Short mmCIF file of C-alpha atoms in Angstrom, two decimals:
data_model
loop_
_atom_site.label_atom_id
_atom_site.label_comp_id
_atom_site.label_asym_id
_atom_site.label_seq_id
_atom_site.Cartn_x
_atom_site.Cartn_y
_atom_site.Cartn_z
CA MET A 1 -4.49 -2.82 -39.38
CA SER A 2 -2.78 -1.72 -36.18
CA ARG A 3 -1.06 -4.31 -34.00
CA GLU A 4 -0.77 -2.32 -30.80
CA MET A 5 1.03 -3.64 -27.74
CA ASN A 6 1.61 -0.59 -25.54
CA ALA A 7 -0.88 1.76 -23.93
CA ASP A 8 -0.85 5.34 -25.11
CA SER A 9 0.87 7.63 -22.63
CA ASN A 10 -2.37 9.54 -22.17
CA ALA A 11 -4.31 6.43 -21.20
CA GLY A 12 -2.38 6.01 -17.97
CA GLN A 13 -4.29 2.97 -16.76
CA ALA A 14 -2.57 0.05 -18.49
CA THR A 15 0.68 -1.87 -18.59
CA PRO A 16 1.90 -3.63 -21.74
CA ALA A 17 1.02 -7.25 -22.38
CA TYR A 18 4.44 -8.85 -22.40
CA ALA A 19 3.25 -12.26 -21.15
CA CYS A 20 3.07 -15.11 -23.63
CA ASP A 21 -0.68 -15.48 -23.25
CA GLY A 22 -1.22 -11.82 -24.08
CA ALA A 23 0.85 -12.17 -27.24
CA GLU A 24 -1.20 -15.22 -28.24
CA ILE A 25 -4.43 -13.28 -27.75
CA LEU A 26 -3.08 -10.43 -29.87
CA ASP A 27 -1.98 -12.77 -32.65
CA ALA A 28 -5.26 -14.71 -32.68
CA ALA A 29 -7.34 -11.53 -32.62
CA SER A 30 -5.25 -10.00 -35.41
CA LEU A 31 -5.71 -13.07 -37.59
CA ALA A 32 -9.45 -13.04 -36.92
CA ILE A 33 -9.65 -9.38 -37.99
CA ARG A 34 -7.75 -10.11 -41.20
CA ALA A 35 -10.30 -12.82 -42.03
CA LEU A 36 -13.27 -10.45 -41.70
CA PRO A 37 -14.97 -9.16 -44.85
CA ALA A 38 -14.37 -5.67 -46.21
CA GLY A 39 -16.14 -3.02 -44.18
CA ALA A 40 -15.97 -5.07 -40.98
CA SER A 41 -16.75 -3.45 -37.64
CA VAL A 42 -13.33 -4.30 -36.14
CA THR A 43 -10.11 -3.12 -37.78
CA ARG A 44 -7.49 -3.07 -35.04
CA VAL A 45 -6.73 -4.70 -31.69
CA PHE A 46 -4.98 -3.64 -28.51
CA VAL A 47 -4.08 -6.10 -25.73
CA ALA A 48 -3.13 -4.67 -22.34
CA GLY A 49 -1.38 -6.50 -19.54
CA VAL A 50 -3.19 -5.02 -16.54
CA THR A 51 -5.78 -2.26 -16.75
CA GLU A 52 -8.47 -0.95 -14.44
CA SER A 53 -11.16 -1.36 -17.09
CA THR A 54 -11.15 -2.21 -20.79
CA GLN A 55 -14.09 0.19 -21.13
CA ASP A 56 -12.04 3.13 -19.84
CA LEU A 57 -8.94 2.10 -21.77
CA ALA A 58 -10.91 1.73 -25.00
CA ARG A 59 -12.36 5.21 -24.54
CA ALA A 60 -8.87 6.67 -24.11
CA GLN A 61 -7.31 4.69 -26.94
CA ALA A 62 -10.08 5.19 -29.50
CA GLN A 63 -10.57 8.94 -28.99
CA GLY A 64 -13.91 8.77 -30.77
CA SER A 65 -12.73 6.57 -33.64
CA PRO A 66 -14.59 3.23 -34.13
CA GLY A 67 -13.05 -0.09 -35.14
CA LEU A 68 -10.86 -0.76 -32.11
CA VAL A 69 -11.15 -3.76 -29.78
CA VAL A 70 -9.34 -3.62 -26.44
CA MET A 71 -8.62 -6.82 -24.50
CA ALA A 72 -6.64 -7.39 -21.31
CA GLU A 73 -4.77 -10.04 -19.39
CA HIS A 74 -6.41 -8.72 -16.25
CA GLN A 75 -8.68 -5.82 -15.31
CA THR A 76 -8.77 -4.67 -11.71
CA LYS A 77 -11.97 -2.60 -11.70
CA GLY A 78 -14.18 -4.24 -14.28
CA ARG A 79 -17.83 -3.30 -14.10
CA GLY A 80 -21.12 -4.61 -15.36
CA ARG A 81 -24.64 -3.26 -15.72
CA LEU A 82 -26.08 -1.04 -12.98
CA GLY A 83 -22.59 -0.44 -11.57
CA ARG A 84 -22.11 -4.06 -10.52
CA GLN A 85 -18.51 -5.26 -10.20
CA TRP A 86 -17.28 -7.83 -12.72
CA ALA A 87 -15.12 -10.42 -10.95
CA ASP A 88 -11.94 -10.83 -13.00
CA ILE A 89 -9.12 -13.18 -12.03
CA SER A 90 -5.83 -12.66 -13.86
CA MET A 91 -5.38 -14.95 -16.88
CA LYS A 92 -8.76 -16.64 -16.27
CA SER A 93 -11.25 -14.32 -18.00
CA LEU A 94 -11.43 -12.59 -21.35
CA PRO A 95 -12.49 -8.96 -20.88
CA ALA A 96 -13.01 -7.12 -24.17
CA THR A 97 -14.38 -3.77 -25.28
CA PHE A 98 -15.36 -3.06 -28.88
CA VAL A 99 -15.57 0.54 -30.07
CA VAL A 100 -18.57 0.75 -32.42
CA GLY A 101 -19.52 3.77 -34.50
CA PRO A 102 -22.87 5.59 -34.50
CA GLY A 103 -25.90 4.40 -36.41
CA ARG A 104 -27.07 1.59 -34.14
CA SER A 105 -29.24 1.94 -31.05
CA ALA A 106 -28.11 0.77 -27.63
CA ALA A 107 -30.86 -1.88 -27.80
CA HIS A 108 -29.49 -3.20 -31.11
CA LEU A 109 -25.97 -3.32 -29.67
CA SER A 110 -27.16 -5.08 -26.52
CA LEU A 111 -28.84 -7.78 -28.60
CA ALA A 112 -25.82 -8.15 -30.88
CA ALA A 113 -23.33 -8.36 -28.01
CA GLY A 114 -25.30 -10.88 -25.96
CA LEU A 115 -25.93 -13.05 -28.99
CA ALA A 116 -22.29 -12.85 -30.12
CA ALA A 117 -21.11 -13.95 -26.69
CA CYS A 118 -23.62 -16.81 -26.64
CA ARG A 119 -22.68 -18.01 -30.13
CA THR A 120 -19.01 -17.84 -29.21
CA ILE A 121 -19.59 -20.00 -26.16
CA GLU A 122 -21.79 -22.42 -28.10
CA SER A 123 -19.04 -22.80 -30.69
CA VAL A 124 -16.41 -23.56 -28.07
CA LEU A 125 -18.60 -25.98 -26.10
CA HIS A 126 -19.63 -27.99 -29.20
CA GLY A 127 -22.93 -28.91 -27.53
CA LEU A 128 -21.24 -30.35 -24.43
CA THR A 129 -23.38 -28.17 -22.18
CA PRO A 130 -26.46 -26.25 -23.38
CA VAL A 131 -26.36 -22.51 -22.78
CA GLY A 132 -28.75 -19.65 -23.38
CA ILE A 133 -29.38 -15.98 -22.70
CA ARG A 134 -30.95 -14.58 -19.56
CA TRP A 135 -32.61 -11.21 -19.99
CA PRO A 136 -31.20 -8.94 -21.16
CA ASN A 137 -27.82 -10.33 -22.25
CA ASP A 138 -26.23 -12.64 -19.66
CA VAL A 139 -25.06 -15.95 -21.11
CA VAL A 140 -25.85 -18.76 -18.67
CA GLU A 141 -25.90 -22.53 -18.57
CA ARG A 142 -29.28 -24.15 -19.14
CA ASP A 143 -29.64 -26.08 -15.91
CA GLY A 144 -33.10 -27.53 -16.50
CA ALA A 145 -33.77 -27.45 -12.78
CA GLY A 146 -37.33 -26.17 -12.74
CA PRO A 147 -39.30 -22.96 -13.12
CA HIS A 148 -37.60 -21.02 -10.33
CA ALA A 149 -34.00 -21.95 -11.18
CA SER A 150 -31.42 -19.93 -13.09
CA GLY A 151 -28.18 -21.26 -14.52
CA ARG A 152 -24.73 -20.00 -13.61
CA LYS A 153 -23.40 -17.04 -15.54
CA LEU A 154 -20.65 -17.41 -18.14
CA SER A 155 -20.69 -14.00 -19.78
CA GLY A 156 -21.98 -10.48 -19.34
CA VAL A 157 -22.35 -7.34 -21.44
CA LEU A 158 -22.05 -3.61 -20.76
CA ILE A 159 -22.99 -0.93 -23.31
CA GLU A 160 -21.79 2.65 -22.77
CA ALA A 161 -21.61 5.76 -24.96
CA ALA A 162 -18.66 8.15 -25.15
CA ASP A 163 -17.21 10.65 -27.62
CA GLY A 164 -19.77 9.85 -30.31
CA VAL A 165 -19.15 6.09 -30.25
CA HIS A 166 -20.47 3.09 -28.33
CA LEU A 167 -18.30 1.01 -26.02
CA VAL A 168 -19.51 -2.58 -26.20
CA GLY A 169 -18.01 -4.49 -23.29
CA ILE A 170 -18.14 -8.29 -23.23
CA GLY A 171 -16.63 -10.47 -20.51
CA ILE A 172 -16.35 -14.26 -20.81
CA ASN A 173 -15.27 -16.61 -18.02
CA VAL A 174 -12.78 -19.00 -19.58
CA ALA A 175 -10.47 -20.88 -17.23
CA HIS A 176 -11.77 -20.57 -13.66
CA THR A 177 -11.96 -23.58 -11.36
CA ASP A 178 -14.36 -23.90 -8.43
CA ALA A 179 -11.64 -22.71 -6.06
CA ASP A 180 -11.07 -19.50 -8.04
CA TRP A 181 -14.48 -18.04 -7.27
CA PRO A 182 -15.17 -16.10 -4.07
CA GLU A 183 -17.72 -17.92 -1.95
CA PRO A 184 -20.67 -15.64 -2.87
CA LEU A 185 -20.13 -16.31 -6.59
CA ARG A 186 -19.65 -20.08 -6.60
CA ALA A 187 -23.35 -20.76 -6.99
CA THR A 188 -23.96 -18.06 -9.60
CA ALA A 189 -20.88 -17.96 -11.88
CA CYS A 190 -18.98 -20.54 -13.89
CA SER A 191 -16.41 -20.83 -16.65
CA LEU A 192 -15.92 -22.79 -19.85
CA ARG A 193 -13.39 -24.95 -18.01
CA GLN A 194 -15.94 -25.81 -15.33
CA LEU A 195 -18.29 -26.95 -18.09
CA GLY A 196 -15.67 -29.39 -19.35
CA VAL A 197 -13.79 -27.43 -22.01
CA GLN A 198 -10.18 -26.31 -21.72
CA VAL A 199 -9.67 -23.66 -24.37
CA SER A 200 -7.22 -20.79 -24.76
CA ARG A 201 -8.41 -17.25 -24.29
CA ALA A 202 -6.82 -16.52 -27.66
CA GLN A 203 -9.23 -18.95 -29.36
CA VAL A 204 -12.18 -17.42 -27.54
CA ALA A 205 -11.03 -13.91 -28.53
CA ALA A 206 -10.81 -14.81 -32.21
CA GLN A 207 -14.25 -16.44 -32.20
CA LEU A 208 -15.81 -13.50 -30.36
CA ILE A 209 -14.49 -10.99 -32.91
CA ALA A 210 -15.95 -13.01 -35.78
CA GLU A 211 -19.31 -13.52 -34.07
CA LEU A 212 -19.75 -9.89 -33.06
CA ASP A 213 -18.98 -8.73 -36.58
CA ARG A 214 -21.65 -11.10 -37.94
CA CYS A 215 -24.18 -9.98 -35.35
CA LEU A 216 -23.55 -6.29 -35.98
CA ALA A 217 -24.22 -6.90 -39.67
CA SER A 218 -27.57 -8.57 -38.89
CA SER A 219 -30.89 -6.75 -38.75
CA PRO A 220 -32.58 -6.10 -35.38
CA ASP A 221 -35.41 -8.49 -36.37
CA ASP A 222 -32.94 -11.29 -37.13
CA LEU A 223 -31.11 -10.69 -33.86
CA ALA A 224 -34.37 -10.71 -31.92
CA SER A 225 -35.37 -14.02 -33.53
CA GLN A 226 -32.05 -15.64 -32.64
CA TRP A 227 -32.23 -14.19 -29.13
CA ARG A 228 -35.69 -15.63 -28.52
CA GLU A 229 -34.46 -19.09 -29.50
CA ARG A 230 -31.94 -18.83 -26.65
CA ASN A 231 -34.24 -17.29 -24.02
CA VAL A 232 -33.74 -19.32 -20.82
CA LEU A 233 -36.50 -17.56 -18.86
CA LEU A 234 -39.44 -18.81 -20.91
CA GLY A 235 -41.87 -20.67 -18.64
CA ARG A 236 -40.00 -19.71 -15.47
CA VAL A 237 -41.27 -17.68 -12.54
CA CYS A 238 -39.37 -14.39 -12.52
CA GLY A 239 -39.59 -10.93 -11.04
CA PHE A 240 -39.16 -7.81 -13.15
CA VAL A 241 -38.85 -4.20 -12.09
CA HIS A 242 -40.45 -1.43 -14.14
CA ASP A 243 -41.05 2.15 -13.08
CA GLY A 244 -40.21 1.32 -9.47
CA ARG A 245 -42.70 -1.56 -9.24
CA THR A 246 -41.94 -5.28 -9.06
CA HIS A 247 -44.00 -7.65 -11.21
CA THR A 248 -43.72 -11.40 -10.65
CA GLY A 249 -45.12 -14.15 -12.82
CA ILE A 250 -44.49 -16.89 -15.35
CA VAL A 251 -42.59 -15.62 -18.38
CA ARG A 252 -44.74 -16.26 -21.44
CA ASP A 253 -42.69 -14.34 -23.98
CA ILE A 254 -39.82 -11.87 -24.28
CA ASP A 255 -39.52 -9.85 -27.44
CA PRO A 256 -36.21 -8.12 -26.63
CA ALA A 257 -36.99 -5.11 -28.80
CA ASN A 258 -40.54 -4.59 -27.56
CA ALA A 259 -42.10 -6.27 -24.54
CA ILE A 260 -41.77 -8.79 -21.74
CA VAL A 261 -44.97 -10.76 -21.23
CA ILE A 262 -45.67 -12.48 -17.92
CA GLU A 263 -48.70 -14.17 -16.35
CA ASP A 264 -49.21 -13.30 -12.70
CA THR A 265 -50.61 -15.58 -9.98
CA GLY A 266 -54.14 -14.45 -10.79
CA GLY A 267 -53.81 -15.46 -14.42
CA GLU A 268 -53.59 -11.87 -15.66
CA THR A 269 -51.27 -11.15 -18.58
CA ILE A 270 -48.89 -8.25 -17.98
CA ARG A 271 -46.85 -6.59 -20.73
CA LEU A 272 -43.79 -4.64 -19.65
CA PRO A 273 -41.73 -2.45 -22.01
CA ALA A 274 -38.52 -4.34 -22.68
CA LEU A 275 -36.16 -1.39 -22.90
CA THR A 276 -37.06 0.02 -19.48
CA THR A 277 -37.59 -3.21 -17.52
CA SER A 278 -34.93 -5.08 -15.56
CA LEU A 279 -34.81 -8.63 -14.21
CA LEU A 280 -34.97 -8.94 -10.45
CA LYS A 281 -32.08 -11.13 -9.29
#
């Protein structure tokens, strides 16, 4: 197993993780990898100090070889789905990118990543605050505030393909306080600390590695079943966009591998293909 601390000279976008916290993340992640069963999906870890994006750094470091996970103290140009910016405050978040080999579809990886993030957060929270998954793979608090409400976001996922491998990006908000968030995000984002748990990013990193390995080893049907148990949109009024059209209604079911089922205001049932439908936020 490689215990890498310095960015390859060809990567060009990272500085070494000399800070104590970065070393703790590296050690915890390395121990977690050692504890994985033979044939595990993660075999080596790299922790950067500052990088523009763990996705880009992982692509440069892996060079088409799976098994690497790249984490960072701070990323300056993190991104999410649909080109959205991921707000990352130094030493507060855990940005990670896992390099996964071929053989799994993007839909399978999306399910596995979202579920792994949710299970990691559930493990850390110990039931203190209920959380779930908002389509397709955002981990949010379950606020219980009615059919139109949506809980604040704790984690997001980005799946990209490059050089014959998949880059599975997962970001988890760990140590932010209310004052850390820019004003537009205070109502929509939160951290583990804000939910009452003070935990090291190293502990979160180790748990995430273990959970993602378990999820990647699970069948798509098993992942879909676990995902549906955590679906926070069931019974809520939501808007979805498919093929340029917006459909609004009560969510009656989401089968993440097949269809989103909503009931519109006229009582008509509408089925939208899951893989090509996005949630209107």
